[in-house]
mmCIF file of C-alpha atoms in Angstrom:
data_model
loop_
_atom_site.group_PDB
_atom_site.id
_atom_site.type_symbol
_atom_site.label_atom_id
_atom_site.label_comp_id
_atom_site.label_asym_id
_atom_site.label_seq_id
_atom_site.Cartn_x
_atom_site.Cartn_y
_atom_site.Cartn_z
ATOM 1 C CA UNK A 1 83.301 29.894 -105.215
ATOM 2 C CA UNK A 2 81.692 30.899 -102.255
ATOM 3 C CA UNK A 3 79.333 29.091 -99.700
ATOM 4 C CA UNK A 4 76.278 30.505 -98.002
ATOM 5 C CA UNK A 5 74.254 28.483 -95.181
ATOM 6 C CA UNK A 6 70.361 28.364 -95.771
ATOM 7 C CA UNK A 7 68.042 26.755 -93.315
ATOM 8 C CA UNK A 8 70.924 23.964 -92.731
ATOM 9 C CA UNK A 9 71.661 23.923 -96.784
ATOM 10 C CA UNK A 10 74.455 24.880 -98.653
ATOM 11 C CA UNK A 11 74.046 27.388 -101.455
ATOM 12 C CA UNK A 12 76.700 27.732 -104.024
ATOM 13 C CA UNK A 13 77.284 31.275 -105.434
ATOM 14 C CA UNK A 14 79.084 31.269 -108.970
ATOM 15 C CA UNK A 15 81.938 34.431 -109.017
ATOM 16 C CA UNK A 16 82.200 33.941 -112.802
ATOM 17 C CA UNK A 17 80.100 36.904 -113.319
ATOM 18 C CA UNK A 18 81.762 39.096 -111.139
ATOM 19 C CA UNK A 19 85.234 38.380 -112.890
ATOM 20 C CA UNK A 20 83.472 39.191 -115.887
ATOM 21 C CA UNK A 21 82.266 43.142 -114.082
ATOM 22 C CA UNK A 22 85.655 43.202 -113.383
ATOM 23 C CA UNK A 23 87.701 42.656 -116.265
ATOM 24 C CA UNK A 24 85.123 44.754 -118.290
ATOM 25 C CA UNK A 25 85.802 47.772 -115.662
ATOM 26 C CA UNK A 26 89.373 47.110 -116.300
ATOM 27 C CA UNK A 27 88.769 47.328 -119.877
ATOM 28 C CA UNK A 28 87.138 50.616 -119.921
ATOM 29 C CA UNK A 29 89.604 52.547 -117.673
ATOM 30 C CA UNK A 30 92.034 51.199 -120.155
ATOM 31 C CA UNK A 31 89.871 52.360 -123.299
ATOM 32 C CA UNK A 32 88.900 55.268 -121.443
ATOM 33 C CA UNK A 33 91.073 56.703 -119.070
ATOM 34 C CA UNK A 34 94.740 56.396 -120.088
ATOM 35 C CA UNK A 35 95.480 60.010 -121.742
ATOM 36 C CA UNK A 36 98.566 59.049 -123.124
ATOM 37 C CA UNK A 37 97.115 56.359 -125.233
ATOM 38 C CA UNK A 38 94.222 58.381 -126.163
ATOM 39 C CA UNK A 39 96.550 60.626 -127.540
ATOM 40 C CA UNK A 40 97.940 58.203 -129.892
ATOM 41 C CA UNK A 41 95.010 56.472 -131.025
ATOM 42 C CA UNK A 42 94.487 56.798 -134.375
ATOM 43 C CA UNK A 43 90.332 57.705 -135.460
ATOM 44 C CA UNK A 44 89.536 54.250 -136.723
ATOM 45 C CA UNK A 45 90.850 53.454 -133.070
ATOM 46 C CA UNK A 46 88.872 56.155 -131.117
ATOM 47 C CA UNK A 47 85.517 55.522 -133.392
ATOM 48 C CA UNK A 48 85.693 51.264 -132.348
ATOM 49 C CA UNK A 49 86.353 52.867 -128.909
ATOM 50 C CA UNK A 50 83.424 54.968 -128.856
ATOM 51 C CA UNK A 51 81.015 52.033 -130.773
ATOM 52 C CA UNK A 52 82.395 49.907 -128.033
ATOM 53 C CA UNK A 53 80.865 51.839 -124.977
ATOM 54 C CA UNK A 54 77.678 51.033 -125.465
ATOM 55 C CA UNK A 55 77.741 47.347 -126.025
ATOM 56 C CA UNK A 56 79.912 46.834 -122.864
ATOM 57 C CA UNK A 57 77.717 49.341 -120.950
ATOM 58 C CA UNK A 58 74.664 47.105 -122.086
ATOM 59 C CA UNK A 59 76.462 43.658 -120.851
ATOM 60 C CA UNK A 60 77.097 44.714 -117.473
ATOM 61 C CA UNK A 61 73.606 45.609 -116.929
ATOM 62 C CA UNK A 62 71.532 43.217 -119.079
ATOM 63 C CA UNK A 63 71.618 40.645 -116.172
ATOM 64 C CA UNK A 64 70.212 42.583 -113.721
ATOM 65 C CA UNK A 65 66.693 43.560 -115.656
ATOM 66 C CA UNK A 66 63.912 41.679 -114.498
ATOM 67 C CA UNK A 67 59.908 41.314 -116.091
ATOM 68 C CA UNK A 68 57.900 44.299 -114.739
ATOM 69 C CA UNK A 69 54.971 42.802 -113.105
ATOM 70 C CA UNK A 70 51.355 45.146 -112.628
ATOM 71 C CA UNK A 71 48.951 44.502 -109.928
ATOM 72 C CA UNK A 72 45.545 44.730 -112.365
ATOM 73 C CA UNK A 73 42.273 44.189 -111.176
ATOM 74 C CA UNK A 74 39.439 41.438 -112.280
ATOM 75 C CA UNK A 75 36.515 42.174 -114.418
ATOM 76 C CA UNK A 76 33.535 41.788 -112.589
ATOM 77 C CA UNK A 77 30.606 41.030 -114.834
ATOM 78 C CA UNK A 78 30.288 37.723 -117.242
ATOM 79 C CA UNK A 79 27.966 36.704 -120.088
ATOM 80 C CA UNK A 80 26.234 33.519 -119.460
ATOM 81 C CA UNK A 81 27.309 30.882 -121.548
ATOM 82 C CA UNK A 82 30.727 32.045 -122.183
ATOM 83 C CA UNK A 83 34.414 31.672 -120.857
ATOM 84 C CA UNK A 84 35.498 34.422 -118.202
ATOM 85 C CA UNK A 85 38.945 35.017 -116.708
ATOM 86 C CA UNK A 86 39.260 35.819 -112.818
ATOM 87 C CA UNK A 87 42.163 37.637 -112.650
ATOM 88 C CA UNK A 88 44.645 37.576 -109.577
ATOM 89 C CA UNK A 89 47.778 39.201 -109.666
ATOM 90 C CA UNK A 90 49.906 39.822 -106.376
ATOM 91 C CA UNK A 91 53.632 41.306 -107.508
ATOM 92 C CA UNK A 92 56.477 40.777 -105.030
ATOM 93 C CA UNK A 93 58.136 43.645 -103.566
ATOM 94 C CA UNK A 94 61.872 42.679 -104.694
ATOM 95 C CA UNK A 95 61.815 40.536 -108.237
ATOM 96 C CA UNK A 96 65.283 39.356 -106.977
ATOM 97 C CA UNK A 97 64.500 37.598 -104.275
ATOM 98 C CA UNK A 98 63.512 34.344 -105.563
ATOM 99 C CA UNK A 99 60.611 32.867 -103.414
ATOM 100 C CA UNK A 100 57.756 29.994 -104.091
ATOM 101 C CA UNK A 101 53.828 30.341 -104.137
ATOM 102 C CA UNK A 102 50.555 28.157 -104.169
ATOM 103 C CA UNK A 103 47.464 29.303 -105.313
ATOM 104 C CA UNK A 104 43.715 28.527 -103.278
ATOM 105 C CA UNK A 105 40.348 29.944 -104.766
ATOM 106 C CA UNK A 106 37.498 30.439 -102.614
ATOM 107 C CA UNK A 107 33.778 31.105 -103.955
ATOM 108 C CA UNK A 108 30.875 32.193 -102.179
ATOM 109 C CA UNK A 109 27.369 32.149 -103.226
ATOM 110 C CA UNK A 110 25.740 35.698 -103.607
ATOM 111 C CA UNK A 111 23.365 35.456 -100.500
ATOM 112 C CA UNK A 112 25.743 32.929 -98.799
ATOM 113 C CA UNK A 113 27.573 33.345 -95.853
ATOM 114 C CA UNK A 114 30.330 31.182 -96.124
ATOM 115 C CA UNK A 115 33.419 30.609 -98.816
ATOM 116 C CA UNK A 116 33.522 27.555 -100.414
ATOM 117 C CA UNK A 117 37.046 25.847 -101.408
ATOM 118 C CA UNK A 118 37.151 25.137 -104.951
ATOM 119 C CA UNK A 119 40.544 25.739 -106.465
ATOM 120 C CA UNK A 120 43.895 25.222 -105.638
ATOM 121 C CA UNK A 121 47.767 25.190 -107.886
ATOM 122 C CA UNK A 122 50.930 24.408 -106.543
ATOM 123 C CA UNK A 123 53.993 22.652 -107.847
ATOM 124 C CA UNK A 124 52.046 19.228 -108.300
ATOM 125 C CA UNK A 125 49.616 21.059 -110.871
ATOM 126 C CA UNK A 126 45.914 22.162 -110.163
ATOM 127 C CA UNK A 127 43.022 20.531 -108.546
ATOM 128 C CA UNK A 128 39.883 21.008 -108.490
ATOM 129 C CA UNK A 129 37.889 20.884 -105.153
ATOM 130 C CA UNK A 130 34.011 21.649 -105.846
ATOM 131 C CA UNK A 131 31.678 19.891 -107.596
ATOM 132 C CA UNK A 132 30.180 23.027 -109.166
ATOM 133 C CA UNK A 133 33.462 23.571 -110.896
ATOM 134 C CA UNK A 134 34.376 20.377 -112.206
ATOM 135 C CA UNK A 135 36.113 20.445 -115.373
ATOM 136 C CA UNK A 136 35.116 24.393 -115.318
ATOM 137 C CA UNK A 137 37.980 25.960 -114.057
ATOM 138 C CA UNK A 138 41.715 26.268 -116.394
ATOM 139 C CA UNK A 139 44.737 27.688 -114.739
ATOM 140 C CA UNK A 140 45.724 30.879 -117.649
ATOM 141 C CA UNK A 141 48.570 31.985 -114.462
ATOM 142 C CA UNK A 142 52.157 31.970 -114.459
ATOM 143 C CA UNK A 143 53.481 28.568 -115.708
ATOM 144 C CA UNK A 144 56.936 26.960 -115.735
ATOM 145 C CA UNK A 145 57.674 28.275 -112.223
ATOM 146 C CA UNK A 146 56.957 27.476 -108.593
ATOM 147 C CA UNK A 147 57.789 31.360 -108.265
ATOM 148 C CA UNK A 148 53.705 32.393 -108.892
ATOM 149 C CA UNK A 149 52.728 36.380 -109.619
ATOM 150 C CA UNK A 150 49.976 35.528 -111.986
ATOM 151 C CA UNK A 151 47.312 33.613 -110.157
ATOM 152 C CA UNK A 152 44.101 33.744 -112.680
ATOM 153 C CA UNK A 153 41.945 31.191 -113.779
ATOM 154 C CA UNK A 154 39.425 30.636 -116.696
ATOM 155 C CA UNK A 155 36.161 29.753 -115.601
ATOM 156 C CA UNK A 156 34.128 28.136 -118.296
ATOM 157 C CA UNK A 157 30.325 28.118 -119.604
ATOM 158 C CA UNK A 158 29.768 30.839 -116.886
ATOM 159 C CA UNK A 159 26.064 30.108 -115.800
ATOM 160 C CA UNK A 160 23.891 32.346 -113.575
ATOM 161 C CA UNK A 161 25.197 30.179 -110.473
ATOM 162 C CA UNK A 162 28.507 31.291 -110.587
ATOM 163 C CA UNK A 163 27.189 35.279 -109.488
ATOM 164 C CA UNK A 164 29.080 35.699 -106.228
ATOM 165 C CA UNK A 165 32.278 36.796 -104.582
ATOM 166 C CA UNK A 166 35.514 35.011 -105.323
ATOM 167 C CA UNK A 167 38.943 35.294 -103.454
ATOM 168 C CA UNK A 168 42.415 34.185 -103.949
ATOM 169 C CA UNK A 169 44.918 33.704 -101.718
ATOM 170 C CA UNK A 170 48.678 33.710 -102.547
ATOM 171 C CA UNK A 171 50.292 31.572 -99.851
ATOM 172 C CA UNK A 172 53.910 32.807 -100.866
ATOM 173 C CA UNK A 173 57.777 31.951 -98.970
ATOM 174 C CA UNK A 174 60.479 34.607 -99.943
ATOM 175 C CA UNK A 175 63.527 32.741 -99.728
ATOM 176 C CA UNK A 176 66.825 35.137 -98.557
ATOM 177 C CA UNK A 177 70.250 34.096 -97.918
ATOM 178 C CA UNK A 178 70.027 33.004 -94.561
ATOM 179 C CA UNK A 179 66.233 32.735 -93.749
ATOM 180 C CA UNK A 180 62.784 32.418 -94.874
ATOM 181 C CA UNK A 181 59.765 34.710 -94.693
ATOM 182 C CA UNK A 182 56.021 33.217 -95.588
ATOM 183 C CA UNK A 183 53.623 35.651 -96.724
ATOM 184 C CA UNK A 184 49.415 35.478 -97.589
ATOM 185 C CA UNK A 185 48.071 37.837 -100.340
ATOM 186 C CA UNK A 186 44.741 38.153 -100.672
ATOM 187 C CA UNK A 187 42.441 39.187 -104.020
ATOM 188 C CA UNK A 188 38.496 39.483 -104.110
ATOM 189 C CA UNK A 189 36.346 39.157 -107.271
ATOM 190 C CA UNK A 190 32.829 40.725 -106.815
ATOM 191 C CA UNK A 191 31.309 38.707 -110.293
ATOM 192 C CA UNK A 192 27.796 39.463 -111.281
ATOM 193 C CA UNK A 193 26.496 37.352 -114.651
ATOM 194 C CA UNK A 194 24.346 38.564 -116.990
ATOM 195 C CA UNK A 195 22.269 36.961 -120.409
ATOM 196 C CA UNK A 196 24.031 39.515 -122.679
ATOM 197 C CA UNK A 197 27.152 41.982 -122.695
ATOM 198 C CA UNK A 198 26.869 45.729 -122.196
ATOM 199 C CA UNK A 199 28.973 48.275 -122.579
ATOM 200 C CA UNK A 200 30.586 49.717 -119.472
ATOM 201 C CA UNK A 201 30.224 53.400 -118.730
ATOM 202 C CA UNK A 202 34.526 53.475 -119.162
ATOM 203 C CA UNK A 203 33.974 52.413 -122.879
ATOM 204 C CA UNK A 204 31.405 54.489 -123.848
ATOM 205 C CA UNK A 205 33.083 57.260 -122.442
ATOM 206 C CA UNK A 206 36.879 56.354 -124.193
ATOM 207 C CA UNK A 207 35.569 56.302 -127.100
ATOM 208 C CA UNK A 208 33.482 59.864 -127.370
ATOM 209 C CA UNK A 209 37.215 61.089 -125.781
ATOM 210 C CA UNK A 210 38.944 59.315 -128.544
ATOM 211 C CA UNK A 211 36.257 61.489 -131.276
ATOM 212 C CA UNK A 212 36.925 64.383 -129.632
ATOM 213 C CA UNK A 213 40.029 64.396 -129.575
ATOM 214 C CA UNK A 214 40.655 62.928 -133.223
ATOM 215 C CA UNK A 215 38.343 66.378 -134.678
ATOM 216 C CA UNK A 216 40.101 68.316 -132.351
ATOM 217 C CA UNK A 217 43.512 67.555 -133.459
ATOM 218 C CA UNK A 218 42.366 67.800 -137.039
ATOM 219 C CA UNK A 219 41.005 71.233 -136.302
ATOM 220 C CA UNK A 220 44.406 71.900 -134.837
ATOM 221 C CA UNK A 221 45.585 71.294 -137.972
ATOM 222 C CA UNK A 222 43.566 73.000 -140.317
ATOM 223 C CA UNK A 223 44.063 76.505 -138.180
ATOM 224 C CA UNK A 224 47.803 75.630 -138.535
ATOM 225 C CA UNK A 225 47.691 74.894 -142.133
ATOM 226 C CA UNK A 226 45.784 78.453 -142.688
ATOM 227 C CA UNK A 227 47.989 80.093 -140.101
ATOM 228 C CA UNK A 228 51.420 79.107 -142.136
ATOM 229 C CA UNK A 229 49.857 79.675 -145.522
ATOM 230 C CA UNK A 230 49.036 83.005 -144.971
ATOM 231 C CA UNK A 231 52.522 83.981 -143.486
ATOM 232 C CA UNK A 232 53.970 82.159 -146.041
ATOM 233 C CA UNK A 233 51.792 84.312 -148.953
ATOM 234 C CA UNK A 234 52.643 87.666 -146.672
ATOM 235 C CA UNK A 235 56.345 86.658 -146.475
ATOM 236 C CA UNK A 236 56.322 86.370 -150.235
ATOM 237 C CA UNK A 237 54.325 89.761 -151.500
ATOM 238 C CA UNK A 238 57.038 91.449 -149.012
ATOM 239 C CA UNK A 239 59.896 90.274 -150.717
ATOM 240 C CA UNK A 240 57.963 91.256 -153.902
ATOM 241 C CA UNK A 241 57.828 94.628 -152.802
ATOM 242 C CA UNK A 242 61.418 94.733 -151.499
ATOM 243 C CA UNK A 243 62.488 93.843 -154.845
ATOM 244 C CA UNK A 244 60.361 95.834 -156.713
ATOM 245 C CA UNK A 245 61.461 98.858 -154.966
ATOM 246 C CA UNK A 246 65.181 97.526 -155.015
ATOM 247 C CA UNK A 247 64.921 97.724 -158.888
ATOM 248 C CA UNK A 248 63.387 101.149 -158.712
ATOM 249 C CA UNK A 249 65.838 102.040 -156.303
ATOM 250 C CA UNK A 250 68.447 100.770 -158.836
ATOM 251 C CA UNK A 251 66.914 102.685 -162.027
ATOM 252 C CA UNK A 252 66.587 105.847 -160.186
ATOM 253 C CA UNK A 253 70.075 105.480 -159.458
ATOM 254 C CA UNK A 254 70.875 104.991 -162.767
ATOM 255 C CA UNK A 255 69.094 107.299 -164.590
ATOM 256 C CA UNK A 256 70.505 110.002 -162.293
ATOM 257 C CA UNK A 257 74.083 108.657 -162.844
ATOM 258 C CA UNK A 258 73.422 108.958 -166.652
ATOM 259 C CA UNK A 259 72.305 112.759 -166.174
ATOM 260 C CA UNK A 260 74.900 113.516 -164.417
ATOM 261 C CA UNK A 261 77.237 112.542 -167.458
ATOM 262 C CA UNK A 262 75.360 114.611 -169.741
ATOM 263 C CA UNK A 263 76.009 117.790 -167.613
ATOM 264 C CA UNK A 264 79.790 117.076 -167.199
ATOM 265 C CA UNK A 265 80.020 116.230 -171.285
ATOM 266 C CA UNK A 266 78.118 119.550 -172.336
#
């Protein structure tokens, strides 16, 4: 075992899985690299070998993979009436570092000039802090960790009130082996509600794109379909002819062989 100070703690760092690296590295230079065993290996001992690569490969470097994380922006415009999701997502830099975050909303009135505290999540649970929002707001964000990328929350029955400009702030502490480093992230939601849902420009246009290119690629085809079918048919009428003019070739041959005896014979 091995001790590491933190802010006056002790943190205790397990060497288990670095026996376990090392006896698999010793196991591969041994399935690997000794020539003189290779050389009497028999193949049912050199195939389990080769199967066996893989699988040890994969356990040395399962434990390292972390969830990939993407920074995607809000939607901005809700139908009155129904449940919208304020998205806030802030990644960290290094997944392996663990760290801690809490989660504030702020909402300002389109035509106001000043945010408004309404939301806020940390390891005690949410709470709501505005009136407006009572029993209107559900945390859909990460869950089951103090260590928050995920920030959004459902606002429900969106009414024309709620048009403004929200922000989120992700008051985050990266914790590192001998220190800690506090961070603020900051997300803004321009939201604009309206009585019924149109189509965005985006959709309209990714789905003429997705026409296009579903007649183009069946075009494509056709033209290829032609295309092999007539160098099939013109690969088969030439080895038609070749043959045909192989057999002539052969019964010319033939008949002047079998002239040829009847000179010698008279």
């Amino acid at each position: 075992m091995r001790v590491g100070p933190l802010k006056g703690q002790f943190t205790v760092i397990s060497e288990a899985p670095l026996r376990l690296k090392k006896n698999l590295y010793f196991y591969f230079y041994e399935i690997c690299c000794d020539g003189e065993r290779e050389q009497n290996n028999t193949p049912f001992d050199m195939a389990a070998s080769h199967l066996l690569l893989p699988a040890l490969l994969c356990t040395l470097f399962v434990h390292q993979c972390h969830g990939a994380c993407a920074e995607v922006d809000s939607d901005t415009q809700a139908v009155a009436g129904k449940n919208f999701k304020l998205g806030c997502i802030s990644c960290k830099r290094r997944s392996e570092v663990d760290g801690s975050a809490t989660i504030d909303w702020y909402f300002r009135p389109k035509g106001e000039a000043d945010f408004v505290h309404i939301y806020t999540y940390n390891e005690d649970g949410p709470t709501i802090a505005s009136d407006q929002f009572l029993d209107r707001l559900d945390w859909i964000g990460s869950k089951a960790s103090n260590d928050i990328q995920d920030g959004s929350i459902h606002l429900l029955n969106v009414t024309f009130n709620d048009t403004g400009t929200y922000r989120c702030f992700f008051n985050r502490i990266l914790f590192y082996e001998y220190y800690e480093y506090s961070t603020v992230v900051s997300k803004v939601v321009h939201l604009s509600v309206v009585a019924k849902a149109s189509r965005g420009t985006a959709s309209i246009v990714s789905e003429v794109m997705m026409y296009v290119s579903i007649i183009g690629l069946q075009v494509w085809l056709l033209i290829e379909m032609i295309y092999c079918y007539r160098k099939i048919s013109a690969a088969g009428e030439e080895a038609l002819r070749e043959a045909a003019n192989a057999e002539y070739l052969a019964i010319a041959s033939e008949s002047k062989d079998n002239c040829a005896g009847v000179q010698v014979g008279e």
